[in-house]
Amino acid sequence: MKVNGYIKKWPMVAILAFTGVFSTVIVVNYAAYSFPSAASIASSQSSKRRTKNEPVHRGSILDRNGKALAVATNFYHFGVTPSAIKNQEAFVHAVSPVIGENENALLKLLSDNADSSFVFVKQNIDQPTYEDLKRVCDKNGWTSAVVRYDKIPGRVYPENRLASQLIGFMGREGNGLAGIEYSMQDVLAFKENPDGTVEQGKNIYLTIDANLQSQLESVANDAMESTQAESLMLVVLSYISLPSADLNEYGSASDEERKNRPVTDSYEPGSVFKVFTVAEFLDAGVISPEERFNCDGIYERKTNSGERIRITCLEHHGSLTARDALKYSCNDALAQMSEKIESEEFLTRLRQLGFGSKTGVELSGESSGSLKSTSDRFWSARSKPTIAIGQEVSVNALQMVQAATAIANGGVPIQLTFINKIADSHGNEERVHTPVFKERVLKESTAKYLLSCMETVAESGTGTRSQIGDVSIGVKTGTAQMADTKTGGYSTTDFVSNCIAIFPVENPEIILYIVIQKAKGETYAGRIVAPVINRAANVIIDHLGMSRRGASSLSHSGIFQIAKDSPIEIKDRVPNFVGQPARQILPLLERRDLNIRVHGSGWVVRQTPQAGTPVTENMQIDLYLESSQN
């Protein structure tokens, strides 16, 4: 579906948030997905009901490439009847090493409850431990009269902290408590039908790439450490909020680690917001690219009612165009520009960009931010010029990315999403994301001009430390004082340092937004965030294989040495077999500890159970192969 020539086809061309992005895949020349055939619809309908021996489970959460991020498993609560244990010392000696409990502590538990009919010994035992435990108990003749195993549906998060706030967490009752686990509960959960049949939970494929997410999380963690910041957000092809929680230890995580900042945090963005205000001034025709404004270091005006407005600037910039004003982040020039537009029109245009309302992403608890109206009791003559420089307005990180899609996409914003597709337990796709383009909010010429202004900021303005060199990039930096909840004013020590980037400028593919909160020492975004933009952008460019200027041309004989495929190993978790040829699967059929069944020939197109599932003894693994791949 081609909309314009700004953005190419995924994966080489994508503007994402989402991480979160990212995150969302934002494309302009995106491959259209065909409707399912009648045969596939029939297959999908029949697959909704499980086969007689197929276990019921919650759907998995995977990255866009099928890498498992959250998979269903079983846990067990282990309990005993102390009065039925004839030799407690022998029981403790046999069981303690298996469940990892101290022998003396376990013996005391049994002694203190000697007359009890039941007591829990260990909860949330994983599948391998349960099997070892049951083997020991069966060997010693401790039957159901002595021991009990309560099977509890559980969740394993193979990547631990990776994209933890986006993925979320499932509680002990089998319900999602945060992130996608919570917001997509109805899709992930299995359903019991009135006729007694059960529908398996659906699998959700996110827009993020787990490998890229991991690389960018490394960049983000280094930035947190070097700036000694309290928190960091990074939204692009990945979705990062630091500090983050280990999802396998979610119960012991702190509130700060669980907090989903790109969705919940509202803050004044400061000078980054100037990109959008200048865009609105130009698009409304109240200023022109050639018009000049004189900065003498302070914007000062007295209204007819006697109200005095005073906004300072860091420098005496002299005569400036709109491009210069963004390059030097001039408060005085922006405030002068704001005089030329009516307040109501200014606010309406900012709302069209999405400020003051939720983006509608698939996560709960999203803040709306705050954009005043002229009828607001806190509205004053100072409000319009102050909003123009990114104060007296609050945003969340996703709103900033959403607004930036309009600039990157020639004036047409694109709806953010974290869901790439939804498939049933047999791999049949039930919903595939296609881009949702909103109504035009900027002229194409305005968007193109703002991109060139942002490139100037990177080349010779406040964002020079973000420059990549061999790939054009446009940025805007901003540093804003944070609100002081105790005094009701602004903090003198706490700052939001943020920077938004779009690259390549001539053909936008990526939007990258980074926010560092409460850094220690240096706080100017141009000095602490722009370098992180540079490093993250280089990681993205290399990961996607994007073209760099001056890339070397290589001559080749045309003869390639093809390396032999590495053998597939099955250790403690089921690997991802999808895409593997039959010849790689055949050696696994010799294993006697697993029941591997191959259906069809060619390459693996789907598998049961999902990749990342803990391996258990005599586990059955079904691999479905087809003779050709799409």
XYZ file of C-alpha atoms in Angstrom:
630
model
C 0.000 0.000 0.000
C 1.953 3.002 -1.228
C 1.120 6.349 0.322
C 4.092 8.486 -0.561
C 7.766 8.211 -1.345
C 9.170 9.137 2.033
C 9.355 5.738 3.647
C 10.416 2.441 2.103
C 9.296 -1.144 2.574
C 9.886 -2.986 5.866
C 12.365 -4.203 7.056
C 14.686 -1.818 5.297
C 12.296 1.050 5.896
C 10.442 1.340 9.168
C 9.609 4.085 11.584
C 8.812 2.387 14.842
C 7.847 3.170 18.347
C 7.897 0.445 20.171
C 9.548 -0.138 21.535
C 9.031 0.432 22.092
C 9.346 0.553 20.624
C 9.487 0.608 20.593
C 6.970 -0.079 19.455
C 5.225 0.341 16.166
C 6.184 -0.385 12.598
C 5.623 2.830 10.709
C 5.875 2.390 6.979
C 4.751 4.057 3.823
C 5.571 1.413 1.228
C 4.419 -1.626 3.248
C 3.746 -5.034 1.676
C 0.021 -5.750 1.572
C -1.159 -8.886 3.297
C -3.590 -11.141 1.421
C -6.852 -12.433 2.868
C -6.769 -16.067 4.050
C -8.010 -18.719 1.652
C -11.138 -20.748 2.323
C -8.945 -23.736 3.201
C -6.948 -21.758 5.743
C -10.141 -20.382 7.272
C -11.460 -23.904 7.663
C -8.153 -24.960 9.185
C -8.290 -22.011 11.554
C -11.816 -22.853 12.669
C -10.949 -26.473 13.365
C -7.805 -25.546 15.234
C -9.734 -23.471 17.749
C -10.696 -26.645 19.600
C -7.954 -28.738 21.093
C -7.433 -32.378 20.235
C -8.264 -34.970 22.878
C -4.750 -35.263 24.328
C -3.557 -31.727 23.625
C -2.906 -29.753 26.839
C -4.709 -26.442 27.296
C -2.426 -23.453 27.633
C -2.209 -19.693 27.533
C -0.919 -18.189 24.305
C 2.727 -17.147 24.000
C 4.172 -13.671 23.487
C 6.891 -13.563 20.836
C 8.972 -10.970 19.047
C 8.264 -10.161 15.391
C 10.562 -12.992 14.273
C 8.966 -15.649 16.482
C 11.464 -15.584 19.360
C 9.654 -16.619 22.559
C 9.367 -13.865 25.189
C 6.612 -15.369 27.373
C 5.555 -19.034 27.255
C 3.160 -21.199 29.205
C 4.509 -23.770 31.642
C 3.413 -25.546 34.816
C 4.476 -24.991 38.399
C 3.697 -27.196 41.360
C 2.951 -26.598 45.021
C 4.401 -29.457 47.057
C 2.670 -30.387 50.287
C 2.721 -33.265 52.778
C 0.714 -34.843 55.579
C 3.296 -34.772 58.424
C 1.436 -37.298 60.530
C 1.673 -39.844 57.690
C 5.471 -39.648 57.449
C 6.878 -42.520 59.497
C 10.530 -41.454 59.341
C 10.793 -37.690 59.064
C 14.613 -37.693 59.072
C 14.746 -40.047 56.089
C 12.088 -38.010 54.269
C 13.945 -34.743 54.841
C 17.278 -36.241 53.813
C 15.834 -37.478 50.514
C 13.664 -34.479 49.610
C 15.708 -31.442 50.735
C 18.437 -31.617 48.055
C 15.821 -31.923 45.314
C 13.806 -28.856 46.304
C 16.780 -26.833 47.518
C 15.694 -26.464 51.120
C 17.789 -26.660 54.285
C 17.370 -30.047 56.000
C 17.139 -28.591 59.518
C 14.562 -25.994 58.443
C 12.452 -28.631 56.714
C 12.687 -31.006 59.673
C 11.556 -28.218 61.999
C 8.595 -27.475 59.710
C 7.484 -31.118 59.906
C 8.084 -31.367 63.646
C 6.136 -28.166 64.377
C 3.218 -29.513 62.330
C 3.501 -33.177 63.349
C -0.204 -33.460 64.092
C -1.368 -31.501 61.044
C -3.244 -33.151 58.220
C -1.504 -31.006 55.612
C 1.230 -28.391 55.238
C 2.858 -26.838 52.161
C 6.578 -27.595 51.950
C 7.555 -25.735 48.756
C 5.583 -23.619 46.301
C 6.176 -22.746 42.643
C 8.378 -25.729 41.846
C 9.276 -25.851 38.155
C 8.580 -28.832 35.884
C 12.077 -30.444 35.977
C 12.244 -30.163 39.775
C 8.752 -31.612 40.082
C 9.719 -34.622 37.982
C 12.865 -35.222 40.067
C 10.862 -34.830 43.264
C 8.121 -37.210 42.153
C 10.717 -39.783 41.138
C 12.303 -39.653 44.608
C 8.959 -39.865 46.399
C 7.721 -42.717 44.229
C 10.965 -44.622 44.794
C 10.530 -44.334 48.563
C 6.872 -45.278 48.496
C 5.573 -41.879 49.557
C 2.198 -41.993 47.842
C -0.742 -39.589 47.722
C -1.463 -40.425 51.350
C 1.815 -38.707 52.242
C 2.593 -36.156 49.517
C 0.548 -33.943 47.220
C 1.433 -31.978 44.087
C -0.893 -29.113 43.144
C -0.421 -28.274 39.468
C -0.499 -24.502 38.886
C -0.481 -22.889 35.411
C 2.545 -20.655 35.155
C 4.630 -18.511 32.883
C 8.274 -18.545 31.899
C 10.003 -15.449 30.519
C 13.082 -16.758 28.667
C 14.679 -13.314 28.266
C 14.224 -12.210 31.890
C 14.391 -8.364 31.861
C 14.177 -7.864 28.108
C 11.335 -5.438 27.228
C 9.832 -6.292 30.603
C 7.373 -3.392 30.879
C 6.067 -4.038 27.377
C 5.642 -7.794 27.859
C 4.221 -7.497 31.366
C 3.545 -10.273 33.853
C 1.044 -13.052 34.537
C -0.014 -13.638 38.148
C -0.583 -16.917 39.971
C -4.266 -16.965 39.083
C -3.435 -17.095 35.384
C -4.416 -13.488 34.680
C -2.174 -10.796 33.230
C -1.184 -8.125 35.734
C 0.824 -5.711 33.576
C 1.900 -4.907 30.018
C 0.675 -6.942 27.053
C -0.051 -9.835 29.425
C -2.738 -7.625 31.007
C -4.044 -5.562 28.091
C -4.342 -8.596 25.777
C -5.636 -10.994 28.437
C -8.706 -11.965 26.406
C -6.529 -12.917 23.434
C -3.857 -14.827 25.365
C -6.164 -16.736 27.719
C -7.750 -20.069 26.742
C -11.543 -20.091 26.707
C -14.056 -22.675 27.843
C -17.082 -22.886 25.550
C -20.663 -23.729 26.637
C -20.425 -27.054 24.773
C -17.483 -28.119 26.910
C -14.815 -27.569 24.290
C -11.816 -25.350 25.016
C -10.131 -22.851 22.708
C -6.386 -22.501 23.107
C -4.957 -19.082 23.859
C -3.707 -17.106 20.864
C -0.049 -16.256 20.289
C 0.857 -12.567 20.051
C 3.803 -11.430 17.925
C 5.086 -8.018 18.994
C 6.599 -5.407 16.682
C 9.962 -5.496 18.469
C 12.993 -7.502 17.382
C 14.431 -9.213 20.486
C 18.006 -9.155 19.175
C 17.890 -5.428 18.468
C 16.076 -4.845 21.771
C 18.948 -6.550 23.596
C 21.592 -4.433 21.854
C 19.731 -1.196 22.563
C 19.124 -2.151 26.187
C 22.904 -2.475 26.514
C 23.275 1.050 25.114
C 20.590 2.340 27.481
C 22.129 0.686 30.539
C 25.522 2.203 29.719
C 23.859 5.628 29.455
C 22.135 5.141 32.813
C 25.449 4.283 34.410
C 27.450 7.110 32.830
C 24.878 9.798 33.675
C 23.885 8.286 37.052
C 20.304 8.987 36.003
C 17.235 7.894 37.908
C 15.475 6.560 34.802
C 15.704 6.319 31.022
C 13.255 5.763 28.161
C 14.162 4.727 24.626
C 11.470 4.272 21.991
C 12.307 3.175 18.462
C 12.351 -0.296 16.886
C 12.507 -1.334 20.527
C 10.744 -0.326 23.726
C 12.913 0.400 26.754
C 12.095 1.718 30.215
C 14.832 1.645 32.848
C 15.147 0.496 35.546
C 13.413 -2.733 34.522
C 12.211 -5.875 36.290
C 13.264 -9.498 35.878
C 9.926 -10.997 34.858
C 10.855 -14.362 36.381
C 11.324 -12.594 39.729
C 8.549 -10.040 39.307
C 7.238 -10.455 42.854
C 10.471 -9.103 44.299
C 10.800 -6.203 41.831
C 10.562 -2.621 43.109
C 7.864 -0.176 42.036
C 10.484 1.737 40.045
C 11.444 -1.415 38.143
C 7.811 -2.198 37.321
C 6.943 1.328 36.212
C 6.116 1.624 32.503
C 7.416 5.152 31.966
C 6.850 5.667 28.210
C 3.129 5.147 28.848
C 2.551 6.531 32.338
C 5.062 9.382 32.782
C 3.986 12.906 31.827
C 6.620 15.629 31.744
C 7.418 18.976 30.181
C 9.577 18.202 27.121
C 11.291 21.568 26.886
C 12.970 22.579 23.641
C 12.294 19.308 21.769
C 8.723 20.589 21.521
C 9.927 23.528 19.423
C 10.048 21.248 16.372
C 6.272 20.890 16.538
C 5.499 24.535 17.351
C 7.641 25.820 14.470
C 5.926 23.284 12.211
C 2.544 24.706 13.222
C 3.632 28.337 12.734
C 4.911 27.560 9.240
C 1.947 25.383 8.285
C -0.514 28.062 9.423
C 1.324 30.580 7.239
C 1.918 33.028 10.096
C 5.684 32.927 9.508
C 7.838 32.112 6.481
C 11.190 30.286 6.267
C 12.915 33.552 5.280
C 11.378 35.712 8.029
C 13.843 36.933 10.669
C 13.471 37.499 14.403
C 15.922 39.391 16.585
C 17.049 37.724 19.814
C 18.546 40.051 22.405
C 18.616 37.405 25.132
C 15.187 38.038 26.594
C 11.588 38.059 25.445
C 9.697 40.685 27.383
C 6.205 42.052 26.854
C 3.555 43.850 28.871
C -0.095 43.209 28.051
C -2.878 45.808 27.987
C -4.115 44.370 31.284
C -0.750 45.038 32.863
C 0.483 41.423 32.881
C 4.245 41.263 32.351
C 5.749 38.342 30.382
C 9.454 37.654 30.667
C 11.191 34.627 29.055
C 14.967 34.444 29.075
C 17.252 32.921 26.451
C 20.664 31.342 27.023
C 22.388 33.631 24.507
C 22.029 36.850 22.487
C 21.510 35.137 19.162
C 20.839 38.211 17.041
C 18.875 37.968 13.782
C 17.428 34.451 13.264
C 15.234 32.552 10.822
C 13.070 29.660 11.988
C 15.891 27.297 10.988
C 18.365 29.284 13.080
C 15.945 29.389 16.012
C 15.799 25.585 16.060
C 19.546 25.292 15.492
C 20.328 27.407 18.566
C 17.122 26.484 20.443
C 16.264 30.165 20.859
C 13.465 30.884 23.357
C 13.204 34.552 22.399
C 12.587 33.875 18.691
C 10.012 31.150 19.395
C 8.118 33.400 21.767
C 8.048 36.138 19.105
C 6.706 33.669 16.551
C 3.905 32.693 18.928
C 2.568 36.260 18.840
C 1.609 35.763 15.191
C -0.899 32.933 15.712
C -4.237 32.998 17.520
C -4.256 30.960 20.716
C -7.215 28.780 19.712
C -5.708 27.899 16.330
C -2.350 27.132 17.942
C -3.903 24.760 20.481
C -6.136 23.095 17.873
C -3.147 22.361 15.669
C -1.174 20.885 18.566
C -4.129 18.648 19.436
C -4.229 17.423 15.841
C -0.658 16.225 16.361
C -1.940 14.164 19.292
C -0.901 16.269 22.265
C -3.343 16.281 25.167
C -4.820 12.860 24.292
C -3.804 9.198 24.535
C -2.130 7.525 21.574
C -4.325 4.431 21.967
C -1.519 1.869 22.083
C -2.206 -1.624 23.433
C -1.071 -0.853 26.981
C -3.114 0.185 29.989
C -2.518 3.203 32.192
C -1.518 5.594 29.417
C -1.428 9.213 30.479
C -3.041 11.886 28.310
C -0.479 14.504 29.115
C -1.759 18.038 29.505
C -2.478 20.764 26.971
C -4.342 23.778 28.332
C -7.334 25.488 26.788
C -7.899 29.232 26.781
C -10.806 28.711 29.186
C -8.548 26.985 31.699
C -8.269 28.933 34.926
C -4.477 28.671 34.695
C -4.372 30.135 31.171
C -2.573 33.481 31.040
C -0.940 35.802 28.533
C 2.269 33.934 29.234
C 0.830 30.518 28.306
C 1.102 30.686 24.512
C 4.789 31.730 24.288
C 5.635 29.357 27.136
C 3.963 26.381 25.417
C 5.847 27.341 22.246
C 9.148 26.576 24.006
C 7.901 23.315 25.574
C 6.743 24.459 29.001
C 3.220 24.618 30.474
C 2.539 21.473 28.414
C 3.110 17.874 29.451
C 3.565 14.850 27.189
C 4.381 11.176 27.365
C 7.131 9.578 25.264
C 4.709 7.851 22.911
C 2.930 11.132 22.135
C 6.257 12.612 21.059
C 6.904 9.692 18.716
C 3.325 9.811 17.420
C 3.709 13.509 16.562
C 7.094 12.856 14.940
C 5.503 10.366 12.524
C 3.744 13.326 10.896
C 7.080 14.997 10.179
C 8.735 11.772 9.027
C 5.772 10.737 6.880
C 5.245 13.919 4.893
C 2.551 15.392 7.148
C 0.448 12.247 7.715
C 0.725 10.701 11.206
C 0.587 6.920 11.659
C -1.130 5.079 14.502
C 1.326 3.472 16.905
C 0.993 -0.229 17.742
C 2.910 -2.965 19.541
C 1.131 -5.893 17.863
C 2.602 -7.274 14.642
C 0.230 -10.243 14.337
C -1.928 -12.710 16.259
C -1.918 -16.438 15.438
C -3.624 -19.516 16.855
C -1.776 -22.394 18.517
C -1.222 -24.071 15.131
C 0.371 -20.992 13.570
C -2.646 -19.855 11.546
C -2.587 -16.055 11.349
C -5.836 -14.536 12.582
C -4.833 -10.889 12.532
C -1.912 -9.184 10.798
C -1.147 -5.538 11.420
C -1.364 -3.137 8.513
C -0.475 0.545 8.988
C -3.276 2.913 9.967
C -2.717 6.332 8.452
C -4.439 9.271 10.107
C -5.681 12.475 8.523
C -3.071 14.873 7.206
C -2.026 17.440 9.813
C 0.873 19.174 8.025
C 1.602 20.140 4.446
C 4.178 17.892 2.829
C 6.374 20.949 2.224
C 6.232 21.829 5.932
C 7.286 18.333 6.986
C 10.144 18.335 4.481
C 11.355 21.748 5.658
C 11.303 20.692 9.333
C 13.373 17.627 8.495
C 16.002 19.848 6.884
C 15.950 22.121 9.955
C 16.499 19.117 12.217
C 19.446 18.089 10.040
C 20.909 21.560 10.575
C 20.552 21.072 14.361
C 22.601 17.867 14.051
C 25.215 19.361 11.736
C 25.932 22.661 13.492
C 23.466 23.207 16.323
C 22.782 21.778 19.777
C 22.695 18.199 18.466
C 26.141 17.881 16.884
C 27.071 14.961 19.163
C 24.319 12.892 17.553
C 25.884 13.019 14.079
C 26.457 9.631 12.481
C 28.605 10.878 9.617
C 27.729 8.439 6.862
C 23.944 8.523 7.370
C 22.030 11.817 7.471
C 20.164 12.464 10.715
C 17.880 15.212 11.969
C 17.504 15.873 15.701
C 16.144 18.272 18.276
C 17.398 18.344 21.844
C 15.674 19.657 24.932
C 16.376 20.088 28.636
C 13.582 21.006 31.027
C 13.341 21.535 34.767
C 11.091 19.002 36.449
C 8.228 19.996 38.708
C 8.985 20.177 42.414
C 6.024 18.508 44.124
C 6.967 20.016 47.492
C 7.194 23.678 46.490
C 4.787 23.626 43.554
C 7.432 25.255 41.376
C 10.365 23.939 39.377
C 13.241 21.910 40.777
C 16.718 23.406 40.600
C 18.380 19.978 40.572
C 16.090 17.614 38.633
C 15.895 17.780 34.824
C 14.349 15.930 31.893
C 16.966 15.647 29.152
C 15.540 14.384 25.872
C 16.255 14.214 22.163
C 14.250 13.093 19.143
C 15.903 11.913 15.933
C 14.719 10.987 12.429
C 16.994 9.314 9.895
C 17.958 9.216 7.081
C 16.696 12.754 6.498
C 16.283 12.429 2.726
C 14.203 9.254 3.050
C 13.031 8.768 6.665
C 13.121 5.237 7.974
C 13.559 5.524 11.741
C 12.242 7.689 14.560
C 14.368 7.432 17.706
C 13.397 9.133 20.964
C 15.411 9.025 24.196
C 14.571 10.581 27.571
C 16.983 10.672 30.514
C 15.465 11.792 33.822
C 17.300 13.203 36.831
C 20.864 12.792 35.596
C 23.640 13.708 38.032
C 26.157 16.379 37.073
C 25.776 17.347 33.399
C 22.129 17.629 32.337
C 22.113 19.381 28.948
C 20.550 17.027 26.414
C 22.984 18.043 23.698
C 25.798 16.719 25.871
C 24.313 13.615 27.508
C 21.457 12.430 25.247
C 22.766 13.303 21.775
C 25.753 10.908 22.169
C 23.325 8.121 23.129
C 21.283 8.919 20.002
C 24.488 8.506 17.999
C 25.324 5.128 19.511
C 21.766 3.777 19.312
C 21.370 4.954 15.718
C 24.569 3.180 14.690
C 23.338 -0.042 16.315
C 20.051 0.226 14.397
C 21.755 1.001 11.085
C 24.089 -1.969 11.400
C 21.299 -4.303 12.564
C 19.044 -3.401 9.641
C 21.894 -3.311 7.130
C 20.994 0.214 6.090
C 23.119 1.841 3.407
C 25.920 4.113 4.571
C 27.526 6.855 2.503
C 30.878 5.940 1.065
C 30.404 2.228 1.733
C 33.188 0.237 0.088
C 32.414 -1.627 -3.138
C 33.775 -5.164 -3.132
C 34.806 -7.248 -6.112
C 34.147 -10.980 -5.885
C 34.988 -13.988 -8.007
C 31.386 -15.142 -7.832
C 32.371 -18.331 -6.004
C 30.956 -18.704 -2.497
C 31.979 -21.228 0.134
C 28.817 -22.455 1.846
C 29.375 -23.500 5.430
C 27.762 -26.649 6.739
C 24.709 -26.150 8.930
C 25.397 -26.335 12.655
C 23.609 -29.250 14.332
C 20.504 -28.428 16.350
C 20.858 -29.053 20.064
C 18.001 -29.553 22.514
C 19.028 -28.730 26.052
C 16.829 -27.331 28.809
C 14.445 -25.430 26.513
C 12.795 -26.210 23.178
C 14.693 -24.407 20.377
C 13.100 -22.520 17.505
C 12.867 -25.064 14.663
C 11.012 -22.796 12.212
C 12.929 -22.477 8.932
C 15.131 -25.527 9.548
C 15.403 -28.122 6.736
C 14.469 -31.771 7.251
C 18.135 -32.868 7.123
C 18.797 -30.872 10.286
C 15.903 -32.549 12.090
C 16.657 -36.196 11.255
C 19.564 -36.682 13.744
C 17.223 -35.664 16.577
C 14.938 -38.629 15.880
C 17.571 -40.899 17.415
C 17.047 -39.409 20.868
C 15.310 -41.756 23.256
C 14.505 -39.193 25.963
C 12.230 -37.181 23.662
C 9.330 -38.079 21.382
C 9.957 -36.038 18.221
C 7.350 -36.407 15.484
C 7.876 -34.973 11.990
C 4.887 -34.176 9.758
C 5.524 -33.521 6.066
C 8.801 -32.727 4.300
C 10.888 -29.706 3.373
C 11.296 -26.967 5.973
C 9.731 -26.494 9.392
C 6.887 -23.962 9.230
C 5.466 -24.428 12.741
C 6.062 -26.411 15.892
C 4.413 -27.569 19.105
C 5.325 -26.683 21.813
C 6.568 -23.156 21.207
C 10.265 -22.273 21.302
C 11.410 -21.518 24.839
C 9.205 -24.116 26.528
C 11.118 -25.988 29.285
C 12.162 -29.460 28.130
C 10.840 -32.397 30.167
C 11.577 -36.105 29.975
C 9.682 -37.930 27.225
C 8.273 -34.614 25.984
C 6.489 -34.826 22.637
C 7.645 -32.290 20.045
C 5.643 -32.026 16.813
C 7.322 -30.425 13.799
C 5.265 -29.497 10.725
C 7.192 -29.216 7.458
C 6.274 -27.936 4.009
C 8.105 -28.438 0.716
C 8.517 -24.715 -0.020
C 8.665 -21.495 1.976
C 6.980 -18.200 1.192
